[in-house]
PDB file of C-alpha atoms and ligand atoms in Angstrom:
ATOM      1  CA  UNK A 122      -1.783  -8.885   5.691  1.00 42.00           C
ATOM      2  CA  UNK A 123      -2.858  -9.886   9.161  1.00 51.00           C
ATOM      3  CA  UNK A 124      -5.896 -12.045   9.870  1.00 53.00           C
ATOM      4  CA  UNK A 125      -5.804 -10.772  13.439  1.00 66.00           C
ATOM      5  CA  UNK A 126      -6.253  -7.231  12.185  1.00 93.00           C
ATOM      6  CA  UNK A 127      -9.253  -8.192  10.096  1.00 96.00           C
ATOM      7  CA  UNK A 128     -10.831  -9.925  13.087  1.00 95.00           C
ATOM      8  CA  UNK A 129     -10.275  -6.794  15.170  1.00 96.00           C
ATOM      9  CA  UNK A 130     -11.827  -4.591  12.494  1.00 97.00           C
ATOM     10  CA  UNK A 131     -14.815  -6.944  12.274  1.00 97.00           C
ATOM     11  CA  UNK A 132     -15.253  -6.824  16.059  1.00 96.00           C
ATOM     12  CA  UNK A 133     -15.306  -3.041  15.897  1.00 96.00           C
ATOM     13  CA  UNK A 134     -17.940  -3.113  13.161  1.00 97.00           C
ATOM     14  CA  UNK A 135     -20.058  -5.403  15.401  1.00 97.00           C
ATOM     15  CA  UNK A 136     -20.024  -2.734  18.082  1.00 96.00           C
ATOM     16  CA  UNK A 137     -20.405   0.257  15.766  1.00 97.00           C
ATOM     17  CA  UNK A 138     -23.303   2.658  16.354  1.00 97.00           C
ATOM     18  CA  UNK A 139     -21.913   5.489  14.206  1.00 97.00           C
ATOM     19  CA  UNK A 140     -25.000   5.626  11.983  1.00 97.00           C
ATOM     20  CA  UNK A 141     -28.635   4.575  12.511  1.00 97.00           C
ATOM     21  CA  UNK A 142     -28.362   1.411  10.379  1.00 98.00           C
ATOM     22  CA  UNK A 143     -27.065  -0.656  13.316  1.00 98.00           C
ATOM     23  CA  UNK A 144     -30.544  -0.526  14.835  1.00 97.00           C
ATOM     24  CA  UNK A 145     -32.305  -2.235  11.913  1.00 97.00           C
ATOM     25  CA  UNK A 146     -29.693  -4.768  10.810  1.00 97.00           C
ATOM     26  CA  UNK A 147     -29.880  -8.482  11.596  1.00 98.00           C
ATOM     27  CA  UNK A 148     -26.189  -9.034  10.894  1.00 98.00           C
ATOM     28  CA  UNK A 149     -23.229  -6.955   9.891  1.00 98.00           C
ATOM     29  CA  UNK A 150     -21.893  -7.953   6.466  1.00 98.00           C
ATOM     30  CA  UNK A 151     -18.133  -7.713   6.737  1.00 98.00           C
ATOM     31  CA  UNK A 152     -16.476  -9.760   4.005  1.00 98.00           C
ATOM     32  CA  UNK A 153     -16.197 -12.970   2.057  1.00 98.00           C
ATOM     33  CA  UNK A 154     -13.432 -14.683   0.095  1.00 98.00           C
ATOM     34  CA  UNK A 155      -9.733 -14.737   0.863  1.00 98.00           C
ATOM     35  CA  UNK A 156      -7.784 -12.118   2.847  1.00 97.00           C
ATOM     36  CA  UNK A 157      -4.757 -13.225   0.767  1.00 97.00           C
ATOM     37  CA  UNK A 158      -6.428 -12.334  -2.525  1.00 98.00           C
ATOM     38  CA  UNK A 159      -4.778 -10.013  -5.042  1.00 98.00           C
ATOM     39  CA  UNK A 160      -8.186  -8.781  -6.146  1.00 98.00           C
ATOM     40  CA  UNK A 161     -10.626  -7.009  -3.815  1.00 98.00           C
ATOM     41  CA  UNK A 162     -14.187  -6.446  -5.005  1.00 98.00           C
ATOM     42  CA  UNK A 163     -16.197  -3.658  -3.391  1.00 98.00           C
ATOM     43  CA  UNK A 164     -19.973  -3.618  -3.809  1.00 98.00           C
ATOM     44  CA  UNK A 165     -22.602  -1.146  -2.650  1.00 98.00           C
ATOM     45  CA  UNK A 166     -24.374  -2.395   0.459  1.00 98.00           C
ATOM     46  CA  UNK A 167     -25.917  -5.562   1.886  1.00 98.00           C
ATOM     47  CA  UNK A 168     -29.404  -6.495   0.717  1.00 98.00           C
ATOM     48  CA  UNK A 169     -31.983  -8.658   2.519  1.00 97.00           C
ATOM     49  CA  UNK A 170     -30.215 -11.980   1.840  1.00 98.00           C
ATOM     50  CA  UNK A 171     -26.824 -10.607   2.852  1.00 98.00           C
ATOM     51  CA  UNK A 172     -28.302  -9.130   6.049  1.00 98.00           C
ATOM     52  CA  UNK A 173     -29.831 -12.533   6.858  1.00 98.00           C
ATOM     53  CA  UNK A 174     -26.652 -14.534   6.183  1.00 98.00           C
ATOM     54  CA  UNK A 175     -24.015 -11.950   7.209  1.00 98.00           C
ATOM     55  CA  UNK A 176     -22.137 -12.394   3.910  1.00 98.00           C
ATOM     56  CA  UNK A 177     -21.811 -10.122   0.866  1.00 98.00           C
ATOM     57  CA  UNK A 178     -23.260 -11.028  -2.541  1.00 98.00           C
ATOM     58  CA  UNK A 179     -25.267 -14.118  -1.603  1.00 98.00           C
ATOM     59  CA  UNK A 180     -28.637 -13.051  -3.084  1.00 98.00           C
ATOM     60  CA  UNK A 181     -29.746 -12.928  -6.738  1.00 98.00           C
ATOM     61  CA  UNK A 182     -27.079 -10.391  -7.733  1.00 98.00           C
ATOM     62  CA  UNK A 183     -24.458 -12.464  -5.923  1.00 98.00           C
ATOM     63  CA  UNK A 184     -25.479 -15.607  -7.769  1.00 98.00           C
ATOM     64  CA  UNK A 185     -25.139 -13.811 -11.091  1.00 98.00           C
ATOM     65  CA  UNK A 186     -21.775 -12.434  -9.972  1.00 98.00           C
ATOM     66  CA  UNK A 187     -20.690 -16.009  -9.204  1.00 98.00           C
ATOM     67  CA  UNK A 188     -21.627 -17.097 -12.737  1.00 98.00           C
ATOM     68  CA  UNK A 189     -19.570 -14.304 -14.273  1.00 98.00           C
ATOM     69  CA  UNK A 190     -16.598 -15.007 -11.999  1.00 98.00           C
ATOM     70  CA  UNK A 191     -16.678 -18.659 -13.021  1.00 98.00           C
ATOM     71  CA  UNK A 192     -16.798 -17.779 -16.724  1.00 98.00           C
ATOM     72  CA  UNK A 193     -13.822 -15.443 -16.244  1.00 98.00           C
ATOM     73  CA  UNK A 194     -11.852 -18.102 -14.345  1.00 97.00           C
ATOM     74  CA  UNK A 195     -11.863 -16.185 -11.065  1.00 97.00           C
ATOM     75  CA  UNK A 196     -12.281 -18.339  -7.955  1.00 97.00           C
ATOM     76  CA  UNK A 197     -14.538 -16.440  -5.535  1.00 98.00           C
ATOM     77  CA  UNK A 198     -13.083 -18.139  -2.469  1.00 98.00           C
ATOM     78  CA  UNK A 199      -9.390 -17.959  -3.373  1.00 97.00           C
ATOM     79  CA  UNK A 200      -8.842 -15.097  -5.832  1.00 97.00           C
ATOM     80  CA  UNK A 201     -11.166 -12.503  -4.315  1.00 98.00           C
ATOM     81  CA  UNK A 202     -11.719 -10.605  -1.088  1.00 98.00           C
ATOM     82  CA  UNK A 203     -15.230  -9.126  -1.111  1.00 98.00           C
ATOM     83  CA  UNK A 204     -16.603  -6.205   0.900  1.00 98.00           C
ATOM     84  CA  UNK A 205     -19.141  -3.391   0.531  1.00 98.00           C
ATOM     85  CA  UNK A 206     -18.992   0.388   0.973  1.00 98.00           C
ATOM     86  CA  UNK A 207     -21.182  -0.036   4.077  1.00 98.00           C
ATOM     87  CA  UNK A 208     -21.560  -3.021   6.405  1.00 98.00           C
ATOM     88  CA  UNK A 209     -25.224  -2.751   7.427  1.00 98.00           C
ATOM     89  CA  UNK A 210     -28.296  -3.057   5.236  1.00 98.00           C
ATOM     90  CA  UNK A 211     -30.099   0.166   4.345  1.00 97.00           C
ATOM     91  CA  UNK A 212     -33.876  -0.289   4.756  1.00 94.00           C
ATOM     92  CA  UNK A 213     -35.753  -1.227   1.564  1.00 90.00           C
ATOM     93  CA  UNK A 214     -32.445  -1.645  -0.262  1.00 84.00           C
ATOM     94  CA  UNK A 215     -32.122   2.090  -0.840  1.00 96.00           C
ATOM     95  CA  UNK A 216     -28.699   3.448  -1.757  1.00 96.00           C
ATOM     96  CA  UNK A 217     -26.451   4.211   1.216  1.00 97.00           C
ATOM     97  CA  UNK A 218     -26.716   7.827   2.400  1.00 97.00           C
ATOM     98  CA  UNK A 219     -23.629  10.047   2.296  1.00 96.00           C
ATOM     99  CA  UNK A 220     -23.466  10.060   6.096  1.00 97.00           C
ATOM    100  CA  UNK A 221     -23.716   6.265   6.253  1.00 98.00           C
ATOM    101  CA  UNK A 222     -20.876   5.864   3.780  1.00 98.00           C
ATOM    102  CA  UNK A 223     -18.797   8.403   5.689  1.00 97.00           C
ATOM    103  CA  UNK A 224     -19.440   6.617   9.001  1.00 97.00           C
ATOM    104  CA  UNK A 225     -18.342   3.276   7.520  1.00 97.00           C
ATOM    105  CA  UNK A 226     -15.408   4.562   5.466  1.00 97.00           C
ATOM    106  CA  UNK A 227     -12.766   3.875   8.117  1.00 96.00           C
ATOM    107  CA  UNK A 228     -13.672   0.186   8.183  1.00 97.00           C
ATOM    108  CA  UNK A 229     -13.367  -0.183   4.419  1.00 97.00           C
ATOM    109  CA  UNK A 230     -10.058   1.719   4.491  1.00 96.00           C
ATOM    110  CA  UNK A 231      -8.796  -0.586   7.224  1.00 96.00           C
ATOM    111  CA  UNK A 232      -9.833  -3.659   5.207  1.00 97.00           C
ATOM    112  CA  UNK A 233      -7.967  -2.350   2.129  1.00 97.00           C
ATOM    113  CA  UNK A 234      -4.878  -1.458   4.156  1.00 96.00           C
ATOM    114  CA  UNK A 235      -4.843  -4.910   5.734  1.00 96.00           C
ATOM    115  CA  UNK A 236      -5.558  -7.042   2.657  1.00 97.00           C
ATOM    116  CA  UNK A 237      -3.328  -4.853   0.442  1.00 97.00           C
ATOM    117  CA  UNK A 238      -4.883  -5.956  -2.868  1.00 98.00           C
ATOM    118  CA  UNK A 239      -3.182  -5.320  -6.188  1.00 98.00           C
ATOM    119  CA  UNK A 240      -6.495  -4.539  -7.876  1.00 98.00           C
ATOM    120  CA  UNK A 241      -9.727  -3.091  -6.482  1.00 98.00           C
ATOM    121  CA  UNK A 242     -12.845  -3.830  -8.521  1.00 99.00           C
ATOM    122  CA  UNK A 243     -15.434  -1.117  -7.937  1.00 99.00           C
ATOM    123  CA  UNK A 244     -18.680  -2.952  -8.484  1.00 98.00           C
ATOM    124  CA  UNK A 245     -21.317  -0.402  -9.513  1.00 98.00           C
ATOM    125  CA  UNK A 246     -21.613   3.365  -9.353  1.00 98.00           C
ATOM    126  CA  UNK A 247     -21.883   3.645  -5.556  1.00 98.00           C
ATOM    127  CA  UNK A 248     -18.537   1.926  -4.988  1.00 98.00           C
ATOM    128  CA  UNK A 249     -17.007   3.871  -7.872  1.00 98.00           C
ATOM    129  CA  UNK A 250     -18.098   7.217  -6.393  1.00 98.00           C
ATOM    130  CA  UNK A 251     -16.399   6.343  -3.109  1.00 97.00           C
ATOM    131  CA  UNK A 252     -12.965   6.355  -4.757  1.00 98.00           C
ATOM    132  CA  UNK A 253     -13.062   8.065  -8.171  1.00 98.00           C
ATOM    133  CA  UNK A 254     -14.235  11.436  -9.483  1.00 96.00           C
ATOM    134  CA  UNK A 255     -17.989  11.662  -8.821  1.00 95.00           C
ATOM    135  CA  UNK A 256     -18.560  13.138 -12.288  1.00 97.00           C
ATOM    136  CA  UNK A 257     -17.476   9.925 -14.016  1.00 98.00           C
ATOM    137  CA  UNK A 258     -20.178   7.792 -15.629  1.00 98.00           C
ATOM    138  CA  UNK A 259     -19.773   4.064 -15.015  1.00 98.00           C
ATOM    139  CA  UNK A 260     -21.108   3.239 -18.490  1.00 98.00           C
ATOM    140  CA  UNK A 261     -18.177   5.238 -19.929  1.00 98.00           C
ATOM    141  CA  UNK A 262     -15.309   4.194 -17.669  1.00 98.00           C
ATOM    142  CA  UNK A 263     -16.104   0.574 -16.762  1.00 98.00           C
ATOM    143  CA  UNK A 264     -13.209  -1.674 -17.681  1.00 98.00           C
ATOM    144  CA  UNK A 265     -10.631   1.152 -17.376  1.00 98.00           C
ATOM    145  CA  UNK A 266      -7.840   1.021 -14.809  1.00 98.00           C
ATOM    146  CA  UNK A 267      -7.337   4.079 -12.576  1.00 98.00           C
ATOM    147  CA  UNK A 268      -4.069   4.523 -10.680  1.00 98.00           C
ATOM    148  CA  UNK A 269      -2.508   6.964  -8.224  1.00 96.00           C
ATOM    149  CA  UNK A 270      -5.713   7.379  -6.238  1.00 97.00           C
ATOM    150  CA  UNK A 271      -4.841   9.491  -3.185  1.00 96.00           C
ATOM    151  CA  UNK A 272      -4.146   7.304  -0.173  1.00 95.00           C
ATOM    152  CA  UNK A 273      -4.142   4.149  -2.293  1.00 97.00           C
ATOM    153  CA  UNK A 274      -1.031   4.595  -4.438  1.00 96.00           C
ATOM    154  CA  UNK A 275       0.134   1.327  -5.986  1.00 97.00           C
ATOM    155  CA  UNK A 276      -3.375  -0.111  -6.262  1.00 98.00           C
ATOM    156  CA  UNK A 277      -5.172  -0.335  -9.624  1.00 98.00           C
ATOM    157  CA  UNK A 278      -8.894   0.517  -9.425  1.00 98.00           C
ATOM    158  CA  UNK A 279     -11.307  -0.704 -12.087  1.00 98.00           C
ATOM    159  CA  UNK A 280     -15.064  -0.046 -12.185  1.00 98.00           C
ATOM    160  CA  UNK A 281     -17.400  -2.754 -13.501  1.00 99.00           C
ATOM    161  CA  UNK A 282     -21.175  -2.816 -13.971  1.00 98.00           C
ATOM    162  CA  UNK A 283     -23.133  -4.018 -10.943  1.00 98.00           C
ATOM    163  CA  UNK A 284     -24.729  -7.500 -11.230  1.00 98.00           C
ATOM    164  CA  UNK A 285     -28.098  -6.029 -10.080  1.00 98.00           C
ATOM    165  CA  UNK A 286     -28.051  -4.004 -13.292  1.00 98.00           C
ATOM    166  CA  UNK A 287     -27.033  -7.078 -15.309  1.00 98.00           C
ATOM    167  CA  UNK A 288     -30.032  -8.971 -13.886  1.00 98.00           C
ATOM    168  CA  UNK A 289     -32.187  -6.632 -16.007  1.00 98.00           C
ATOM    169  CA  UNK A 290     -29.966  -6.896 -19.130  1.00 98.00           C
ATOM    170  CA  UNK A 291     -30.318 -10.291 -20.728  1.00 98.00           C
ATOM    171  CA  UNK A 292     -28.439  -9.948 -24.014  1.00 98.00           C
ATOM    172  CA  UNK A 293     -24.999 -11.526 -24.286  1.00 97.00           C
ATOM    173  CA  UNK A 294     -24.321 -10.095 -27.752  1.00 98.00           C
ATOM    174  CA  UNK A 295     -20.960  -8.469 -28.408  1.00 98.00           C
ATOM    175  CA  UNK A 296     -20.965  -5.030 -26.771  1.00 98.00           C
ATOM    176  CA  UNK A 297     -23.917  -5.800 -24.454  1.00 98.00           C
ATOM    177  CA  UNK A 298     -23.501  -5.009 -20.717  1.00 98.00           C
ATOM    178  CA  UNK A 299     -23.115  -8.724 -19.940  1.00 98.00           C
ATOM    179  CA  UNK A 300     -20.511  -9.213 -22.680  1.00 98.00           C
ATOM    180  CA  UNK A 301     -18.556  -6.131 -21.554  1.00 98.00           C
ATOM    181  CA  UNK A 302     -18.619  -7.265 -17.919  1.00 98.00           C
ATOM    182  CA  UNK A 303     -17.250 -10.689 -18.787  1.00 98.00           C
ATOM    183  CA  UNK A 304     -14.470  -9.037 -20.807  1.00 98.00           C
ATOM    184  CA  UNK A 305     -13.715  -6.695 -17.877  1.00 98.00           C
ATOM    185  CA  UNK A 306     -13.440  -9.639 -15.480  1.00 98.00           C
ATOM    186  CA  UNK A 307     -11.133 -11.529 -17.854  1.00 98.00           C
ATOM    187  CA  UNK A 308      -8.951  -8.403 -18.080  1.00 98.00           C
ATOM    188  CA  UNK A 309      -8.896  -8.187 -14.269  1.00 98.00           C
ATOM    189  CA  UNK A 310      -7.886 -11.841 -13.952  1.00 98.00           C
ATOM    190  CA  UNK A 311      -5.061 -11.403 -16.495  1.00 98.00           C
ATOM    191  CA  UNK A 312      -3.780  -8.242 -14.796  1.00 97.00           C
ATOM    192  CA  UNK A 313      -3.821  -9.892 -11.374  1.00 95.00           C
ATOM    193  CA  UNK A 314      -1.553 -12.647 -12.703  1.00 84.00           C
ATOM    194  CA  UNK A 315       1.101 -10.237 -14.005  1.00 80.00           C
TER     195      UNK A 315
HETATM  196  N1  URA B 129     -25.222  -5.830  -3.752  1.00 72.16           N
HETATM  197  C1  URA B 129     -24.108  -5.285  -3.249  1.00 72.16           C
HETATM  198  O1  URA B 129     -23.638  -4.264  -3.715  1.00 72.16           O
HETATM  199  N2  URA B 129     -23.514  -5.925  -2.243  1.00 72.16           N
HETATM  200  C2  URA B 129     -23.963  -7.049  -1.736  1.00 72.16           C
HETATM  201  O2  URA B 129     -23.349  -7.570  -0.817  1.00 72.16           O
HETATM  202  C3  URA B 129     -25.133  -7.599  -2.285  1.00 72.16           C
HETATM  203  C4  URA B 129     -25.751  -6.986  -3.293  1.00 72.16           C
END
């Protein structure tokens, strides 16, 4: 892993005009956490808070993510490198368009190839669709490891439910989305240690 490389990639993102989102962003949202992390978490796209602060997962969903990480014993600053499928905020928090994801793909690929994580956590359906079969349903495959993904051999991919969804699901009973997510994160932590 080279910090220099990541800085270069970030500089390129700053100058990127490959899709129209550059015109409406306040800040690019490149990454957070540690470039030495074994676990990389990929979310969907920056929201209003992320666009304001230039950091991923700092709004309400991010705060809930932090709570879950803590419960699972994952240190956000040391154990994780965090990025999104796209680096600029889509207006009104809509999902990223296919063309926007395609325009940003090379940056995410470069981040993965530089950080070289052991595990990639696909946070939500949008991130999952960027790497796994688009027909998969996140509710069915969350918590499952996927290997031998073309171009990313040697990396284990695991989808988890997105914290924005969990914000609307309050139960913590066994088998609830919150309970399953905590179990998924504990499994991720254990696997990263092996
Ligand atoms: N949701 C995401 O998917 N990413 C962020 O950075 C914030 C919210």
